[in-house]
Tab-separated table of C-alpha atoms in Angstrom:
chain	number	residue	atom	x	y	z
A	27	UNK	CA	-13.096	15.992	-12.013
A	28	UNK	CA	-15.446	14.369	-14.821
A	29	UNK	CA	-16.870	11.105	-14.034
A	30	UNK	CA	-17.677	8.952	-16.834
A	31	UNK	CA	-20.744	7.317	-15.477
A	32	UNK	CA	-24.033	5.095	-16.045
A	33	UNK	CA	-26.925	5.248	-13.630
A	34	UNK	CA	-27.076	1.598	-13.473
A	35	UNK	CA	-23.562	0.663	-13.463
A	36	UNK	CA	-22.598	-0.739	-10.124
A	37	UNK	CA	-18.742	-0.079	-10.500
A	38	UNK	CA	-19.737	3.653	-11.128
A	39	UNK	CA	-22.341	3.577	-8.305
A	40	UNK	CA	-19.327	2.905	-5.990
A	41	UNK	CA	-17.469	5.985	-6.956
A	42	UNK	CA	-20.664	8.157	-6.648
A	43	UNK	CA	-21.063	6.976	-2.952
A	44	UNK	CA	-17.256	7.707	-2.414
A	45	UNK	CA	-17.632	11.166	-3.925
A	46	UNK	CA	-20.794	11.967	-1.897
A	47	UNK	CA	-19.188	10.721	1.380
A	48	UNK	CA	-16.296	12.967	0.973
A	49	UNK	CA	-18.117	15.946	-0.648
A	50	UNK	CA	-16.070	16.117	-3.776
A	51	UNK	CA	-17.734	17.733	-6.659
A	52	UNK	CA	-17.531	15.943	-9.915
A	53	UNK	CA	-19.320	16.527	-13.327
A	54	UNK	CA	-21.222	13.443	-14.271
A	55	UNK	CA	-20.930	12.438	-18.053
A	56	UNK	CA	-23.165	9.719	-19.017
A	57	UNK	CA	-22.104	6.774	-20.990
A	58	UNK	CA	-25.057	4.563	-22.043
A	59	UNK	CA	-24.099	1.096	-21.601
A	60	UNK	CA	-27.154	-0.438	-23.535
A	61	UNK	CA	-26.607	2.005	-26.445
A	62	UNK	CA	-22.981	0.746	-26.582
A	63	UNK	CA	-21.436	4.459	-25.948
A	64	UNK	CA	-18.734	2.900	-24.018
A	65	UNK	CA	-17.427	1.430	-27.488
A	66	UNK	CA	-16.972	4.792	-29.359
A	67	UNK	CA	-13.496	5.674	-30.405
A	68	UNK	CA	-13.481	8.544	-28.255
A	69	UNK	CA	-14.409	6.735	-25.087
A	70	UNK	CA	-12.040	3.858	-25.852
A	71	UNK	CA	-9.163	6.674	-26.400
A	72	UNK	CA	-10.135	7.490	-22.407
A	73	UNK	CA	-10.549	3.910	-21.446
A	74	UNK	CA	-8.993	1.238	-23.667
A	75	UNK	CA	-11.162	-1.541	-21.854
A	76	UNK	CA	-14.525	0.233	-22.928
A	77	UNK	CA	-15.699	-0.028	-19.506
A	78	UNK	CA	-17.258	2.599	-16.988
A	79	UNK	CA	-16.254	4.072	-14.652
A	80	UNK	CA	-13.652	6.594	-15.652
A	81	UNK	CA	-12.532	9.546	-13.830
A	82	UNK	CA	-10.438	12.646	-15.287
A	83	UNK	CA	-8.185	14.351	-13.019
A	84	UNK	CA	-6.730	17.173	-15.018
A	85	UNK	CA	-5.374	15.382	-18.096
A	86	UNK	CA	-5.022	12.160	-16.432
A	87	UNK	CA	-7.683	9.413	-16.742
A	88	UNK	CA	-8.263	7.089	-13.844
A	89	UNK	CA	-9.733	3.569	-14.631
A	90	UNK	CA	-10.927	0.716	-12.361
A	91	UNK	CA	-13.081	1.647	-9.561
A	92	UNK	CA	-11.316	0.264	-6.654
A	93	UNK	CA	-7.968	1.962	-7.817
A	94	UNK	CA	-10.145	5.240	-7.986
A	95	UNK	CA	-11.571	4.631	-4.583
A	96	UNK	CA	-8.172	4.320	-3.093
A	97	UNK	CA	-6.980	7.435	-5.005
A	98	UNK	CA	-9.850	9.447	-3.744
A	99	UNK	CA	-9.323	8.394	-0.272
A	100	UNK	CA	-5.616	9.229	-0.656
A	101	UNK	CA	-6.139	12.673	-1.911
A	102	UNK	CA	-9.358	13.516	0.087
A	103	UNK	CA	-8.597	11.668	3.303
A	104	UNK	CA	-11.846	13.007	5.302
A	105	UNK	CA	-13.908	10.876	5.878
A	106	UNK	CA	-11.463	8.049	5.695
A	107	UNK	CA	-12.687	5.020	3.684
A	108	UNK	CA	-9.876	2.687	5.062
A	109	UNK	CA	-9.130	2.288	8.622
A	110	UNK	CA	-5.981	3.090	10.578
A	111	UNK	CA	-4.335	-0.178	10.864
A	112	UNK	CA	-2.908	-2.561	8.232
A	113	UNK	CA	-4.681	-5.391	9.229
A	114	UNK	CA	-7.909	-3.453	9.180
A	115	UNK	CA	-7.324	-2.150	5.727
A	116	UNK	CA	-6.520	-5.807	4.631
A	117	UNK	CA	-9.885	-6.851	5.829
A	118	UNK	CA	-11.896	-3.863	4.319
A	119	UNK	CA	-9.989	-4.473	0.985
A	120	UNK	CA	-10.758	-8.104	1.089
A	121	UNK	CA	-14.558	-7.518	1.587
A	122	UNK	CA	-14.439	-5.125	-1.124
A	123	UNK	CA	-12.463	-7.365	-3.471
A	124	UNK	CA	-14.750	-10.566	-2.563
A	125	UNK	CA	-17.651	-8.368	-4.405
A	126	UNK	CA	-15.404	-6.616	-6.866
A	127	UNK	CA	-13.398	-9.595	-8.130
A	128	UNK	CA	-15.496	-12.586	-7.459
A	129	UNK	CA	-19.125	-11.493	-7.869
A	130	UNK	CA	-19.509	-8.434	-10.255
A	131	UNK	CA	-17.189	-9.297	-12.990
A	132	UNK	CA	-19.217	-12.606	-13.648
A	133	UNK	CA	-22.381	-10.662	-14.099
A	134	UNK	CA	-21.152	-7.525	-16.121
A	135	UNK	CA	-22.889	-6.555	-19.247
A	136	UNK	CA	-20.260	-8.039	-21.421
A	137	UNK	CA	-20.276	-11.387	-19.951
A	138	UNK	CA	-24.172	-11.849	-20.004
A	139	UNK	CA	-24.049	-10.766	-23.909
A	140	UNK	CA	-21.360	-13.624	-24.439
A	141	UNK	CA	-23.507	-16.236	-22.488
A	142	UNK	CA	-26.431	-15.088	-25.005
A	143	UNK	CA	-24.255	-14.730	-28.001
A	144	UNK	CA	-22.196	-16.806	-28.902
A	145	UNK	CA	-23.194	-19.441	-26.221
A	146	UNK	CA	-26.801	-19.231	-27.161
A	147	UNK	CA	-28.133	-19.455	-23.439
A	148	UNK	CA	-31.756	-18.709	-22.510
A	149	UNK	CA	-32.709	-15.850	-20.298
A	150	UNK	CA	-33.489	-18.216	-17.674
A	151	UNK	CA	-30.188	-19.841	-17.645
A	152	UNK	CA	-28.522	-16.453	-17.724
A	153	UNK	CA	-30.599	-15.218	-14.608
A	154	UNK	CA	-29.653	-18.577	-12.835
A	155	UNK	CA	-25.905	-17.687	-13.673
A	156	UNK	CA	-26.313	-14.220	-12.241
A	157	UNK	CA	-28.095	-15.515	-9.095
A	158	UNK	CA	-25.501	-18.271	-8.606
A	159	UNK	CA	-22.463	-15.916	-8.216
A	160	UNK	CA	-24.387	-13.414	-6.172
A	161	UNK	CA	-25.573	-16.030	-3.808
A	162	UNK	CA	-22.119	-17.793	-3.536
A	163	UNK	CA	-20.349	-14.505	-2.768
A	164	UNK	CA	-22.816	-13.181	-0.462
A	165	UNK	CA	-22.893	-16.170	1.529
A	166	UNK	CA	-19.083	-16.071	2.314
A	167	UNK	CA	-19.587	-12.269	2.870
A	168	UNK	CA	-22.393	-12.953	5.265
A	169	UNK	CA	-20.299	-15.619	7.052
A	170	UNK	CA	-17.438	-13.238	7.549
A	171	UNK	CA	-19.335	-10.253	8.649
A	172	UNK	CA	-21.606	-11.911	11.055
A	173	UNK	CA	-18.645	-13.765	12.813
A	174	UNK	CA	-16.003	-10.913	12.846
A	175	UNK	CA	-16.011	-8.701	15.931
A	176	UNK	CA	-14.601	-5.871	13.345
A	177	UNK	CA	-17.951	-5.656	11.799
A	178	UNK	CA	-19.952	-2.671	13.210
A	179	UNK	CA	-23.117	-1.069	12.139
A	180	UNK	CA	-21.089	-0.767	8.731
A	181	UNK	CA	-19.145	-3.654	7.283
A	182	UNK	CA	-16.050	-2.244	9.484
A	183	UNK	CA	-16.673	-0.315	12.537
A	184	UNK	CA	-19.109	2.193	12.795
A	185	UNK	CA	-18.569	4.728	9.656
A	186	UNK	CA	-19.380	3.860	6.146
A	187	UNK	CA	-16.121	2.751	4.305
A	188	UNK	CA	-14.564	1.193	1.205
A	189	UNK	CA	-16.416	-2.172	1.723
A	190	UNK	CA	-19.875	-0.480	2.020
A	191	UNK	CA	-19.111	1.591	-1.242
A	192	UNK	CA	-18.765	-2.011	-2.855
A	193	UNK	CA	-21.484	-3.819	-1.161
A	194	UNK	CA	-24.509	-1.413	-1.488
A	195	UNK	CA	-24.365	-1.359	-5.317
A	196	UNK	CA	-23.929	-5.015	-5.326
A	197	UNK	CA	-27.217	-5.376	-3.429
A	198	UNK	CA	-28.779	-2.945	-5.723
A	199	UNK	CA	-27.912	-5.337	-8.597
A	200	UNK	CA	-29.072	-8.405	-6.803
A	201	UNK	CA	-32.677	-6.867	-6.379
A	202	UNK	CA	-32.747	-5.881	-9.822
A	203	UNK	CA	-32.346	-9.528	-10.854
A	204	UNK	CA	-34.675	-10.663	-7.862
A	205	UNK	CA	-31.985	-12.483	-6.149
A	206	UNK	CA	-33.503	-13.656	-2.766
A	207	UNK	CA	-31.597	-11.864	0.233
A	208	UNK	CA	-33.368	-13.359	3.320
A	209	UNK	CA	-30.369	-15.523	4.055
A	210	UNK	CA	-28.047	-12.520	4.485
A	211	UNK	CA	-29.346	-10.592	7.388
A	212	UNK	CA	-25.943	-8.764	8.131
A	213	UNK	CA	-25.946	-7.475	4.604
A	214	UNK	CA	-29.618	-6.418	4.961
A	215	UNK	CA	-29.040	-4.504	8.133
A	216	UNK	CA	-26.165	-2.484	6.594
A	217	UNK	CA	-28.173	-2.041	3.288
A	218	UNK	CA	-31.057	-0.588	5.438
A	219	UNK	CA	-28.718	1.686	7.156
A	220	UNK	CA	-27.257	2.924	3.915
A	221	UNK	CA	-30.667	3.472	2.587
A	222	UNK	CA	-31.277	6.245	5.450
A	223	UNK	CA	-27.881	7.699	4.777
A	224	UNK	CA	-27.741	11.084	2.589
A	225	UNK	CA	-24.547	10.060	0.542
A	226	UNK	CA	-25.910	6.553	-0.222
A	227	UNK	CA	-29.211	8.043	-0.990
A	228	UNK	CA	-27.695	10.657	-3.391
A	229	UNK	CA	-25.642	8.070	-5.359
A	230	UNK	CA	-28.526	5.801	-5.952
A	231	UNK	CA	-29.198	5.074	-9.502
A	232	UNK	CA	-32.773	6.262	-9.306
A	233	UNK	CA	-31.186	9.851	-8.335
A	234	UNK	CA	-28.963	10.172	-11.233
A	235	UNK	CA	-29.524	12.586	-14.215
A	236	UNK	CA	-29.426	9.579	-16.834
A	237	UNK	CA	-31.851	7.283	-14.795
A	238	UNK	CA	-34.505	5.416	-16.576
A	239	UNK	CA	-38.031	4.621	-15.531
A	240	UNK	CA	-37.449	1.694	-12.942
A	241	UNK	CA	-34.267	2.572	-11.551
B	237	UNK	CA	3.084	-16.681	8.090
B	238	UNK	CA	1.468	-19.373	6.548
B	239	UNK	CA	0.628	-19.074	2.619
B	240	UNK	CA	-2.259	-21.539	1.507
B	241	UNK	CA	-1.054	-21.888	-1.938
B	242	UNK	CA	-1.456	-24.160	-4.819
B	243	UNK	CA	1.294	-24.159	-7.460
B	244	UNK	CA	-0.947	-23.482	-10.601
B	245	UNK	CA	-3.231	-20.798	-8.909
B	246	UNK	CA	-2.355	-17.477	-10.487
B	247	UNK	CA	-3.952	-15.381	-7.642
B	248	UNK	CA	-1.424	-17.377	-5.194
B	249	UNK	CA	1.428	-16.982	-7.578
B	250	UNK	CA	1.049	-13.222	-7.162
B	251	UNK	CA	1.737	-13.483	-3.555
B	252	UNK	CA	4.791	-15.838	-4.064
B	253	UNK	CA	6.275	-13.122	-6.405
B	254	UNK	CA	5.851	-10.355	-3.796
B	255	UNK	CA	7.010	-12.537	-0.701
B	256	UNK	CA	10.165	-13.266	-2.853
B	257	UNK	CA	10.925	-9.910	-4.047
B	258	UNK	CA	10.703	-8.550	-0.524
B	259	UNK	CA	12.326	-11.661	1.036
B	260	UNK	CA	9.546	-12.648	3.382
B	261	UNK	CA	9.792	-16.048	4.525
B	262	UNK	CA	6.419	-18.050	4.384
B	263	UNK	CA	5.451	-21.695	5.052
B	264	UNK	CA	3.733	-22.853	2.169
B	265	UNK	CA	0.751	-25.029	2.902
B	266	UNK	CA	-0.558	-26.630	-0.546
B	267	UNK	CA	-4.354	-26.716	-0.994
B	268	UNK	CA	-5.074	-29.085	-3.995
B	269	UNK	CA	-7.712	-27.247	-6.073
B	270	UNK	CA	-8.361	-30.155	-8.437
B	271	UNK	CA	-8.879	-32.437	-5.435
B	272	UNK	CA	-11.184	-30.135	-3.893
B	273	UNK	CA	-9.153	-29.428	-0.795
B	274	UNK	CA	-10.397	-25.646	-0.903
B	275	UNK	CA	-13.891	-27.142	0.095
B	276	UNK	CA	-12.981	-29.119	3.159
B	277	UNK	CA	-14.776	-27.584	6.351
B	278	UNK	CA	-11.297	-26.983	8.065
B	279	UNK	CA	-10.173	-24.661	4.938
B	280	UNK	CA	-13.620	-23.080	4.726
B	281	UNK	CA	-13.421	-21.834	8.293
B	282	UNK	CA	-10.089	-20.137	7.198
B	283	UNK	CA	-11.597	-18.860	4.031
B	284	UNK	CA	-15.454	-18.954	3.688
B	285	UNK	CA	-15.016	-18.446	-0.128
B	286	UNK	CA	-13.146	-21.773	-0.376
B	287	UNK	CA	-10.620	-20.032	-2.626
B	288	UNK	CA	-6.634	-19.806	-2.489
B	289	UNK	CA	-4.713	-18.005	-1.430
B	290	UNK	CA	-5.043	-17.205	2.116
B	291	UNK	CA	-2.351	-15.915	4.339
B	292	UNK	CA	-2.111	-16.206	8.050
B	293	UNK	CA	-0.580	-13.717	10.104
B	294	UNK	CA	-0.617	-14.549	13.734
B	295	UNK	CA	-4.150	-15.549	14.357
B	296	UNK	CA	-5.509	-13.407	11.771
B	297	UNK	CA	-6.564	-14.976	8.255
B	298	UNK	CA	-5.865	-12.629	5.237
B	299	UNK	CA	-7.726	-13.416	2.007
B	300	UNK	CA	-8.022	-11.614	-1.542
B	301	UNK	CA	-4.644	-11.498	-3.234
B	302	UNK	CA	-4.629	-7.783	-4.151
B	303	UNK	CA	-5.529	-7.048	-0.600
B	304	UNK	CA	-2.887	-9.251	0.726
B	305	UNK	CA	-0.408	-7.676	-1.571
B	306	UNK	CA	-0.976	-4.319	-0.203
B	307	UNK	CA	-0.689	-5.639	3.093
B	308	UNK	CA	2.687	-7.271	2.805
B	309	UNK	CA	3.602	-3.810	0.899
B	310	UNK	CA	2.776	-1.683	3.924
B	311	UNK	CA	4.208	-3.926	6.514
B	312	UNK	CA	7.427	-4.838	4.467
B	313	UNK	CA	7.957	-1.457	2.641
B	314	UNK	CA	11.176	-2.612	0.771
B	315	UNK	CA	11.317	-2.860	-2.058
B	316	UNK	CA	7.945	-1.005	-2.543
B	317	UNK	CA	5.247	-2.489	-4.875
B	318	UNK	CA	3.718	0.899	-5.504
B	319	UNK	CA	5.026	4.131	-6.418
B	320	UNK	CA	5.310	7.362	-4.385
B	321	UNK	CA	2.790	9.428	-5.840
B	322	UNK	CA	-0.962	8.984	-5.695
B	323	UNK	CA	-1.712	9.081	-9.467
B	324	UNK	CA	1.151	6.481	-10.086
B	325	UNK	CA	-0.299	4.339	-7.548
B	326	UNK	CA	-4.039	4.667	-9.108
B	327	UNK	CA	-2.196	3.697	-12.378
B	328	UNK	CA	-0.395	0.795	-10.932
B	329	UNK	CA	-3.551	-0.480	-9.124
B	330	UNK	CA	-5.828	-0.082	-12.205
B	331	UNK	CA	-3.376	-2.033	-14.413
B	332	UNK	CA	-3.276	-4.860	-11.609
B	333	UNK	CA	-7.199	-4.759	-11.299
B	334	UNK	CA	-7.717	-4.837	-15.141
B	335	UNK	CA	-6.251	-8.414	-14.937
B	336	UNK	CA	-7.551	-9.536	-11.306
B	337	UNK	CA	-10.982	-8.031	-11.862
B	338	UNK	CA	-11.715	-8.499	-15.549
B	339	UNK	CA	-9.656	-11.273	-16.809
B	340	UNK	CA	-8.804	-13.860	-13.954
B	341	UNK	CA	-12.144	-14.372	-12.327
B	342	UNK	CA	-13.946	-15.277	-15.570
B	343	UNK	CA	-11.495	-17.994	-16.055
B	344	UNK	CA	-11.065	-19.208	-12.443
B	345	UNK	CA	-11.876	-22.977	-11.899
B	346	UNK	CA	-15.176	-22.753	-10.288
B	347	UNK	CA	-16.377	-20.658	-13.522
B	348	UNK	CA	-15.041	-23.391	-15.840
B	349	UNK	CA	-16.665	-26.016	-13.894
B	350	UNK	CA	-19.913	-24.228	-14.111
B	351	UNK	CA	-19.637	-23.697	-17.759
B	352	UNK	CA	-19.351	-27.563	-18.143
B	353	UNK	CA	-21.982	-28.523	-15.559
B	354	UNK	CA	-24.858	-27.264	-15.466
B	355	UNK	CA	-24.138	-25.164	-18.720
B	356	UNK	CA	-23.289	-28.370	-20.665
B	357	UNK	CA	-20.540	-26.657	-22.733
B	358	UNK	CA	-17.777	-28.564	-24.687
B	359	UNK	CA	-14.156	-28.370	-23.823
B	360	UNK	CA	-13.604	-26.407	-27.302
B	361	UNK	CA	-16.366	-23.788	-26.129
B	362	UNK	CA	-14.930	-23.487	-22.846
B	363	UNK	CA	-11.167	-22.914	-24.166
B	364	UNK	CA	-12.621	-20.217	-26.574
B	365	UNK	CA	-14.160	-18.622	-23.396
B	366	UNK	CA	-10.806	-18.495	-21.770
B	367	UNK	CA	-9.145	-17.136	-24.690
B	368	UNK	CA	-11.698	-14.596	-25.330
B	369	UNK	CA	-11.466	-12.751	-22.014
B	370	UNK	CA	-7.641	-13.004	-22.034
B	371	UNK	CA	-7.354	-11.598	-25.479
B	372	UNK	CA	-9.868	-8.683	-24.700
B	373	UNK	CA	-8.085	-7.705	-21.442
B	374	UNK	CA	-4.719	-7.852	-22.864
B	375	UNK	CA	-5.547	-5.864	-25.734
B	376	UNK	CA	-6.593	-2.912	-23.555
B	377	UNK	CA	-3.368	-3.537	-21.234
B	378	UNK	CA	-1.170	-3.510	-24.370
B	379	UNK	CA	-2.642	-0.329	-25.876
B	380	UNK	CA	-2.152	1.234	-22.172
B	381	UNK	CA	1.513	-0.010	-21.423
B	382	UNK	CA	2.635	0.740	-24.947
B	383	UNK	CA	1.316	4.371	-24.929
B	384	UNK	CA	2.049	5.423	-21.481
B	385	UNK	CA	5.517	7.280	-20.716
B	386	UNK	CA	5.214	5.845	-17.169
B	387	UNK	CA	5.746	2.250	-18.610
B	388	UNK	CA	9.491	1.262	-18.297
B	389	UNK	CA	11.420	-1.787	-18.347
B	390	UNK	CA	8.264	-3.093	-16.134
B	391	UNK	CA	4.753	-1.933	-16.100
B	392	UNK	CA	5.611	1.047	-14.088
B	393	UNK	CA	9.082	2.367	-14.220
B	394	UNK	CA	11.991	0.336	-14.085
B	395	UNK	CA	11.663	-1.793	-11.010
B	396	UNK	CA	9.003	-4.631	-10.767
B	397	UNK	CA	5.730	-3.842	-8.797
B	398	UNK	CA	2.247	-4.757	-7.971
B	399	UNK	CA	1.061	-4.651	-11.571
B	400	UNK	CA	3.804	-7.066	-12.535
B	401	UNK	CA	2.974	-9.368	-9.724
B	402	UNK	CA	-0.410	-9.717	-11.314
B	403	UNK	CA	0.555	-9.769	-15.067
B	404	UNK	CA	3.011	-12.426	-14.924
B	405	UNK	CA	0.808	-15.272	-13.623
B	406	UNK	CA	-1.783	-14.272	-16.078
B	407	UNK	CA	0.798	-14.573	-18.835
B	408	UNK	CA	1.514	-17.893	-17.319
B	409	UNK	CA	-2.155	-18.862	-17.464
B	410	UNK	CA	-2.595	-17.724	-20.998
B	411	UNK	CA	0.128	-19.856	-22.321
B	412	UNK	CA	-1.363	-23.100	-20.573
B	413	UNK	CA	-4.334	-22.488	-22.386
B	414	UNK	CA	-2.382	-21.716	-25.612
B	415	UNK	CA	-3.797	-18.248	-26.195
B	416	UNK	CA	-1.710	-16.525	-28.957
B	417	UNK	CA	0.217	-13.504	-27.567
B	418	UNK	CA	2.017	-12.227	-30.515
B	419	UNK	CA	-0.111	-9.182	-30.557
B	420	UNK	CA	1.218	-7.978	-27.124
B	421	UNK	CA	4.781	-7.207	-27.726
B	422	UNK	CA	4.948	-4.864	-24.612
B	423	UNK	CA	3.615	-7.760	-22.329
B	424	UNK	CA	6.083	-10.036	-23.880
B	425	UNK	CA	8.808	-7.851	-23.288
B	426	UNK	CA	7.904	-7.610	-19.624
B	427	UNK	CA	7.542	-11.181	-19.381
B	428	UNK	CA	10.902	-11.916	-20.827
B	429	UNK	CA	12.361	-9.751	-18.135
B	430	UNK	CA	10.452	-11.405	-15.292
B	431	UNK	CA	11.656	-14.893	-16.527
B	432	UNK	CA	15.391	-13.635	-15.792
B	433	UNK	CA	14.577	-12.341	-12.511
B	434	UNK	CA	15.167	-14.418	-9.257
B	435	UNK	CA	12.086	-13.524	-7.353
B	436	UNK	CA	9.927	-14.302	-10.352
B	437	UNK	CA	11.716	-17.581	-11.165
B	438	UNK	CA	11.310	-18.699	-7.387
B	439	UNK	CA	7.686	-18.018	-7.573
B	440	UNK	CA	7.132	-19.871	-10.846
B	441	UNK	CA	4.685	-22.734	-10.622
B	442	UNK	CA	7.285	-25.169	-11.666
B	443	UNK	CA	9.574	-24.426	-8.762
B	444	UNK	CA	6.850	-25.225	-6.055
B	445	UNK	CA	6.919	-28.224	-3.809
B	446	UNK	CA	3.382	-29.338	-4.983
B	447	UNK	CA	4.017	-28.928	-8.798
B	448	UNK	CA	3.083	-31.650	-10.911
B	449	UNK	CA	4.689	-32.653	-14.288
B	450	UNK	CA	3.837	-30.157	-16.874
B	451	UNK	CA	3.868	-27.004	-14.817
């Protein structure tokens, strides 16, 4: 397997966590987003969206991080990323999608670039945009996690799973943009636990071969 | 089951297609997005994000349309929305997520409202924004569908599935905003087929009890 990766991509970071949790070896190929390497014709042939991550499995190229997480869980079931019951799986997927559909895409690099040009927005306005969607999403997530009896020491029960693979990179991202997090004690509790977990540590942007100073 | 629905919500439309394909009865409860009913305290207790759809299953409230589609497929397996092999499932999920993560959230009502206020963008600029993300996503989707041998008369093979449940509402949405579609012959071919399919017809916004003129 080859993982087309970028140290600071939070969608790629999700996959690095899952690969580390399951002990699956994958060759990392860095695709430097700030240098536009995702737009090269060769990469676009692999991934017509020009986004990371992509994961090659033999001749097949997998795209979209949530689809890849499900694939990894189906083909390498231990330890599982999803619970054994359908309602539990629906809960975990919905927590992951709250972040992956309703926070992250709004703050992706291509969107921030569009806000700058052609929309002509200032960096202050763009930073407010980033914070707005993170805070709105995290408020709903905190409400759900704090009230649900299914929440354990992780998002669902007492082992890390799919929702944690998605939440932790979004928390990293929030800190990068100095978004205040004190209103989200349950998210911070899970984040502190992840910081002490070897798989989450190994997947952290600062630990990647293409990391730059400040990661 | 109760489906908290809005005729023009493309995320709710996905679920209506799946419910119709599988013949699952669900009571529709309209949540008028333009009137802000999704922000009522009662609805926020069900769905802290204040978004539709939500689906109640007994006392449990399910949120996030892709998670609910997977739940419906797991609990009502016939006809299946996902193929039988892991690589096929990864492909179908990635096609669905290309739309559900990288097109739809950027054009959701709450985002268009933010562009208007506080960002002060004109309707012309907002319409260009909508078109930009649809065209960018559809271009990648057309490339993938046109080149992949797994594409059949539907997105994957010759029966409608999860990716079609997500694609067809996005095409409806594109037409609402007068986005030109002639560059996407494969998408249009699948759309024409869906228009002639009873489940897709029943799920169409114009067929819903809360439809307004022009749907």
